[in-house]
Short mmCIF file of C-alpha atoms and ligand atoms in Angstrom, two decimals:
data_model
loop_
_atom_site.label_atom_id
_atom_site.label_comp_id
_atom_site.label_asym_id
_atom_site.label_seq_id
_atom_site.Cartn_x
_atom_site.Cartn_y
_atom_site.Cartn_z
CA MET A 2 66.03 50.84 172.11
CA ASN A 3 66.85 49.20 175.22
CA GLU A 4 64.92 51.04 178.22
CA ASP A 5 67.04 49.06 180.85
CA PRO A 6 68.60 51.81 182.96
CA ALA A 7 71.82 49.89 183.41
CA PHE A 8 72.18 49.23 179.84
CA ALA A 9 71.66 52.83 179.00
CA ASN A 10 74.13 54.09 181.64
CA ARG A 11 76.69 51.60 180.13
CA ARG A 12 76.11 52.60 176.67
CA ALA A 13 76.32 56.55 177.60
CA ALA A 14 79.93 55.55 179.05
CA ALA A 15 80.82 53.69 176.00
CA ARG A 16 79.81 56.78 173.73
CA ALA A 17 81.71 59.04 175.85
CA ARG A 18 84.75 56.75 175.65
CA LEU A 19 84.44 56.37 172.02
CA ASP A 20 84.13 60.11 171.31
CA THR A 21 87.68 60.34 172.77
CA LEU A 22 89.18 57.86 170.52
CA GLU A 23 91.04 59.19 167.47
CA ASP A 24 89.18 58.19 164.38
CA GLY A 25 92.15 57.98 162.26
CA ALA A 26 90.28 59.62 159.41
CA SER A 27 93.28 61.66 158.51
CA ALA A 28 95.05 58.59 157.74
CA ASP A 29 92.24 56.21 156.56
CA PRO A 30 89.14 57.97 155.47
CA THR A 31 87.09 55.14 155.93
CA ARG A 32 87.91 54.98 159.75
CA ARG A 33 88.49 51.03 159.74
CA ALA A 34 90.69 51.48 162.87
CA TRP A 35 87.80 53.34 164.83
CA PHE A 36 85.23 50.62 163.90
CA HIS A 37 87.68 47.72 165.10
CA ALA A 38 88.23 49.86 168.21
CA VAL A 39 84.49 49.86 168.94
CA TYR A 40 84.29 46.15 168.91
CA ASP A 41 87.53 45.61 170.77
CA LEU A 42 86.57 47.77 173.48
CA ALA A 43 82.94 46.42 173.71
CA GLY A 44 84.20 42.68 174.64
CA ALA A 45 80.93 41.05 175.00
CA ASP A 46 78.76 43.79 175.97
CA PRO A 47 76.31 45.07 173.32
CA ALA A 48 75.60 48.24 175.39
CA ALA A 49 79.22 49.07 174.39
CA VAL A 50 78.40 49.00 170.58
CA PRO A 51 76.23 52.32 170.03
CA TRP A 52 74.39 51.01 167.08
CA ALA A 53 73.44 47.47 168.60
CA ASP A 54 69.76 47.59 169.65
CA LEU A 55 69.39 43.63 169.54
CA LYS A 56 66.34 43.83 167.20
CA PRO A 57 65.89 44.55 163.71
CA HIS A 58 65.43 48.24 162.75
CA PRO A 59 61.73 48.97 163.00
CA LEU A 60 61.77 50.88 159.82
CA LEU A 61 62.97 47.70 157.99
CA VAL A 62 60.28 45.59 159.79
CA ASP A 63 57.75 47.96 158.95
CA TRP A 64 58.97 48.01 155.09
CA LEU A 65 58.98 44.33 154.97
CA ARG A 66 55.73 44.07 156.49
CA ARG A 67 53.86 46.52 154.42
CA HIS A 68 54.08 45.70 150.87
CA ARG A 69 57.38 45.71 149.09
CA ALA A 70 58.74 42.64 150.59
CA PRO A 71 61.35 41.20 147.91
CA GLY A 72 60.34 37.77 146.53
CA ILE A 73 61.07 34.49 148.78
CA GLY A 74 64.17 32.75 147.79
CA LEU A 75 65.95 35.95 146.17
CA SER A 76 69.34 36.59 147.06
CA ALA A 77 69.83 39.43 149.68
CA LEU A 78 72.89 41.46 151.18
CA ASP A 79 72.99 43.11 154.37
CA VAL A 80 75.88 45.60 154.33
CA GLY A 81 77.75 46.36 157.44
CA CYS A 82 75.70 44.07 159.38
CA GLY A 83 76.92 44.43 162.88
CA LEU A 84 75.35 41.88 165.27
CA GLY A 85 73.11 40.50 162.67
CA ASP A 86 69.46 41.68 163.57
CA ASN A 87 68.70 43.08 160.19
CA ALA A 88 70.13 40.27 158.32
CA GLU A 89 68.10 37.65 160.48
CA ALA A 90 65.06 39.86 159.68
CA LEU A 91 65.61 39.47 155.82
CA ALA A 92 66.20 35.76 156.18
CA ALA A 93 62.94 35.38 158.39
CA ARG A 94 61.07 36.79 155.19
CA GLY A 95 62.49 34.01 153.18
CA LEU A 96 65.34 35.79 151.50
CA LYS A 97 68.61 34.10 150.87
CA VAL A 98 70.88 36.29 152.89
CA THR A 99 74.46 37.02 152.81
CA ALA A 100 75.71 39.52 155.54
CA PHE A 101 78.77 41.16 155.84
CA ASP A 102 80.96 43.58 158.40
CA LEU A 103 84.52 44.84 158.42
CA VAL A 104 85.11 43.39 161.75
CA PRO A 105 85.61 40.01 162.62
CA GLN A 106 84.35 40.38 166.20
CA ALA A 107 81.05 41.76 164.62
CA ILE A 108 80.83 38.55 162.52
CA ASP A 109 81.83 36.13 165.32
CA TRP A 110 79.24 37.81 167.68
CA ALA A 111 76.46 37.65 164.89
CA ARG A 112 77.16 34.01 164.62
CA ARG A 113 77.08 33.20 168.20
CA ARG A 114 73.97 35.15 168.73
CA PHE A 115 72.04 33.42 165.93
CA PRO A 116 73.45 29.70 165.87
CA GLY A 117 71.81 27.88 163.19
CA SER A 118 71.17 30.56 161.13
CA ALA A 119 70.59 30.74 157.45
CA VAL A 120 72.39 33.87 157.01
CA ASP A 121 75.82 33.47 155.33
CA TYR A 122 77.84 35.89 157.53
CA GLN A 123 80.91 37.10 155.98
CA VAL A 124 83.77 39.23 157.05
CA ALA A 125 84.32 41.93 153.97
CA ASP A 126 85.25 45.40 153.38
CA LEU A 127 82.81 47.71 151.57
CA PHE A 128 85.75 49.46 149.80
CA SER A 129 87.37 46.06 148.68
CA LEU A 130 84.31 43.69 148.00
CA PRO A 131 84.63 40.18 146.91
CA PRO A 132 84.30 40.10 143.06
CA ALA A 133 81.47 37.70 143.53
CA PHE A 134 79.32 40.51 144.92
CA ALA A 135 79.29 42.40 141.88
CA ARG A 136 75.67 42.80 140.50
CA ALA A 137 74.90 39.48 142.53
CA PHE A 138 72.34 40.35 144.73
CA ALA A 139 68.59 40.85 143.99
CA PHE A 140 68.14 43.11 147.18
CA VAL A 141 70.74 45.00 148.82
CA HIS A 142 69.85 46.57 152.41
CA GLU A 143 72.25 48.84 154.46
CA CYS A 144 71.06 50.59 157.71
CA TYR A 145 73.47 53.11 159.44
CA THR A 146 76.62 52.37 157.74
CA LEU A 147 76.59 55.25 155.13
CA GLN A 148 76.10 57.60 157.90
CA ALA A 149 78.85 56.03 160.03
CA LEU A 150 81.37 56.79 157.31
CA PRO A 151 82.72 60.22 156.86
CA PRO A 152 81.11 62.44 154.31
CA ALA A 153 84.26 62.56 152.28
CA ILE A 154 83.90 58.90 151.51
CA ARG A 155 80.37 58.63 151.08
CA MET A 156 80.06 58.73 147.40
CA ASP A 157 82.51 55.73 147.19
CA ALA A 158 80.45 53.91 149.66
CA MET A 159 77.39 54.48 147.95
CA THR A 160 78.95 53.33 144.59
CA ALA A 161 80.09 50.32 146.20
CA LEU A 162 76.66 49.41 147.31
CA ALA A 163 75.06 50.12 144.03
CA ALA A 164 77.52 47.81 142.47
CA CYS A 165 76.21 44.85 144.37
CA VAL A 166 72.76 45.15 143.10
CA ALA A 167 71.85 42.79 140.03
CA PRO A 168 70.02 43.92 137.13
CA GLY A 169 66.49 44.01 138.14
CA GLY A 170 67.25 44.16 141.64
CA HIS A 171 66.49 46.86 144.48
CA LEU A 172 68.66 48.76 147.08
CA LEU A 173 67.13 49.96 150.36
CA VAL A 174 68.82 52.36 152.57
CA ILE A 175 67.73 53.42 156.06
CA THR A 176 69.65 56.45 157.51
CA ARG A 177 69.18 59.34 159.56
CA ALA A 178 68.09 62.64 157.79
CA ARG A 179 70.29 65.86 157.63
CA PHE A 180 68.82 69.16 156.63
CA ASP A 181 70.36 72.38 155.61
CA GLY A 182 71.61 74.19 158.93
CA ASP A 183 71.69 71.24 161.13
CA PRO A 184 74.86 71.05 162.96
CA VAL A 185 77.69 68.77 161.90
CA ASN A 186 78.75 66.27 164.49
CA ALA A 187 82.43 66.12 164.20
CA THR A 188 82.99 62.65 165.57
CA GLY A 189 79.87 61.13 163.63
CA PRO A 190 77.41 59.78 162.80
CA TRP A 191 76.88 61.92 159.59
CA PRO A 192 73.24 61.90 158.79
CA LEU A 193 72.51 62.09 154.89
CA THR A 194 71.09 64.94 153.23
CA ARG A 195 68.32 64.35 150.29
CA ALA A 196 70.79 65.57 147.78
CA GLU A 197 73.58 62.94 148.78
CA LEU A 198 70.81 60.09 148.43
CA VAL A 199 69.57 61.57 145.07
CA GLY A 200 73.45 61.46 143.94
CA LEU A 201 73.17 57.80 144.07
CA GLU A 202 71.52 57.75 140.62
CA THR A 203 74.98 58.47 139.24
CA ALA A 204 75.91 55.04 140.38
CA GLY A 205 73.54 53.62 137.61
CA LEU A 206 70.48 53.25 139.96
CA HIS A 207 66.92 54.76 139.59
CA LEU A 208 65.19 56.24 142.78
CA VAL A 209 62.04 54.50 143.42
CA ASP A 210 61.03 56.13 146.60
CA LEU A 211 62.73 58.59 149.14
CA GLU A 212 60.30 58.79 152.18
CA GLU A 213 60.92 61.11 155.04
CA THR A 214 59.81 59.47 158.17
CA ARG A 215 60.48 58.87 161.87
CA ASP A 216 62.24 56.24 163.86
CA PRO A 217 59.37 55.02 165.93
CA ASP A 218 61.74 54.34 168.85
CA ASP A 219 63.51 57.53 169.33
CA GLY A 220 61.31 60.06 166.89
CA ARG A 221 64.36 61.15 164.90
CA VAL A 222 63.81 62.00 161.46
CA HIS A 223 65.15 59.32 158.79
CA TRP A 224 65.26 58.54 155.21
CA ARG A 225 64.01 55.35 153.68
CA ALA A 226 65.06 55.12 150.34
CA GLU A 227 64.71 52.56 147.46
CA TRP A 228 66.46 52.26 144.18
CA PHE A 229 66.06 49.95 141.03
CA ARG A 230 68.69 48.77 138.89
CA GLU A 231 67.25 48.21 135.33
CA THR A 232 70.24 46.62 133.51
C1 SAM B 26 76.59 52.09 162.47
S1 SAM B 26 76.97 50.44 162.33
C2 SAM B 26 75.41 49.65 161.80
C3 SAM B 26 75.39 48.14 161.91
C4 SAM B 26 73.92 47.63 161.46
N1 SAM B 26 73.79 47.76 160.05
C5 SAM B 26 72.84 48.11 162.13
O1 SAM B 26 72.01 48.84 161.69
O2 SAM B 26 72.68 47.82 163.55
C6 SAM B 26 78.07 50.26 160.94
C7 SAM B 26 78.57 48.91 160.64
O3 SAM B 26 79.29 49.19 159.31
C8 SAM B 26 80.73 48.40 159.64
N2 SAM B 26 81.48 48.78 158.74
C9 SAM B 26 82.11 50.01 158.75
N3 SAM B 26 83.29 50.28 157.77
C10 SAM B 26 82.70 49.16 157.14
C11 SAM B 26 83.32 48.71 155.84
N4 SAM B 26 84.27 49.43 155.28
N5 SAM B 26 83.13 47.55 155.28
C12 SAM B 26 82.09 46.69 155.97
N6 SAM B 26 81.65 47.22 157.20
C13 SAM B 26 81.89 48.25 157.43
C14 SAM B 26 80.95 48.52 161.09
O4 SAM B 26 81.87 47.53 161.71
C15 SAM B 26 79.65 48.33 161.80
O5 SAM B 26 79.25 47.32 162.20
#
């Protein structure tokens, strides 16, 4: 989190503005127009992109540091990469990273922020992925994209993620957690329940680890979940 008060004020104003936007979910349950509007409205101000912390997620950094970092040189995919910080953290660990986002402005912004990066930044849609992504990546990572998609479309999104994992490969998901009785925010994000994450097993992956943990920055409860594709 950025502690600068001016940044925090601009972020609060942007969030308030975004909450008033029609998210278009009735016409398109994937909310594509809403994500485009976020980056349009932000211009060049990261404070106006609610998820842009300008650093990799601390739960990803911790995971990579601790023990289960995937092997150097293996192919990795960062899904819904936003401004690129998580993709860059994966590349810094020696992975050969492809990172994609629906919104061209996000991809342009990531490329500008990391000139000379080894990451292959691409515009792509999770719900209509390039055929070359199918079972192509030894390590697939997603942070906060599932929770930004309405629950009605979530299983489709999880199936699309799973389809990118190569045989013998792993998927890591970092998301805020929701528990029975928690209020549901009409305008999102929609944190995931344990049952939703376990449901990914129906997409052909085996759950290796489902950790309930906290984001060290904001103290919120998160899931950090890892799956494996056998064949
Ligand atoms: C909540 S943000 C998270 C960004 C980044 N992963 C992070 O942790 O900072 C979700 C990102 O997913 C992208 N996104 C939304 N729908 C998508 C889709 N259908 N295909 C690809 N990316 C999508 C958005 O543009 C946005 O950048």
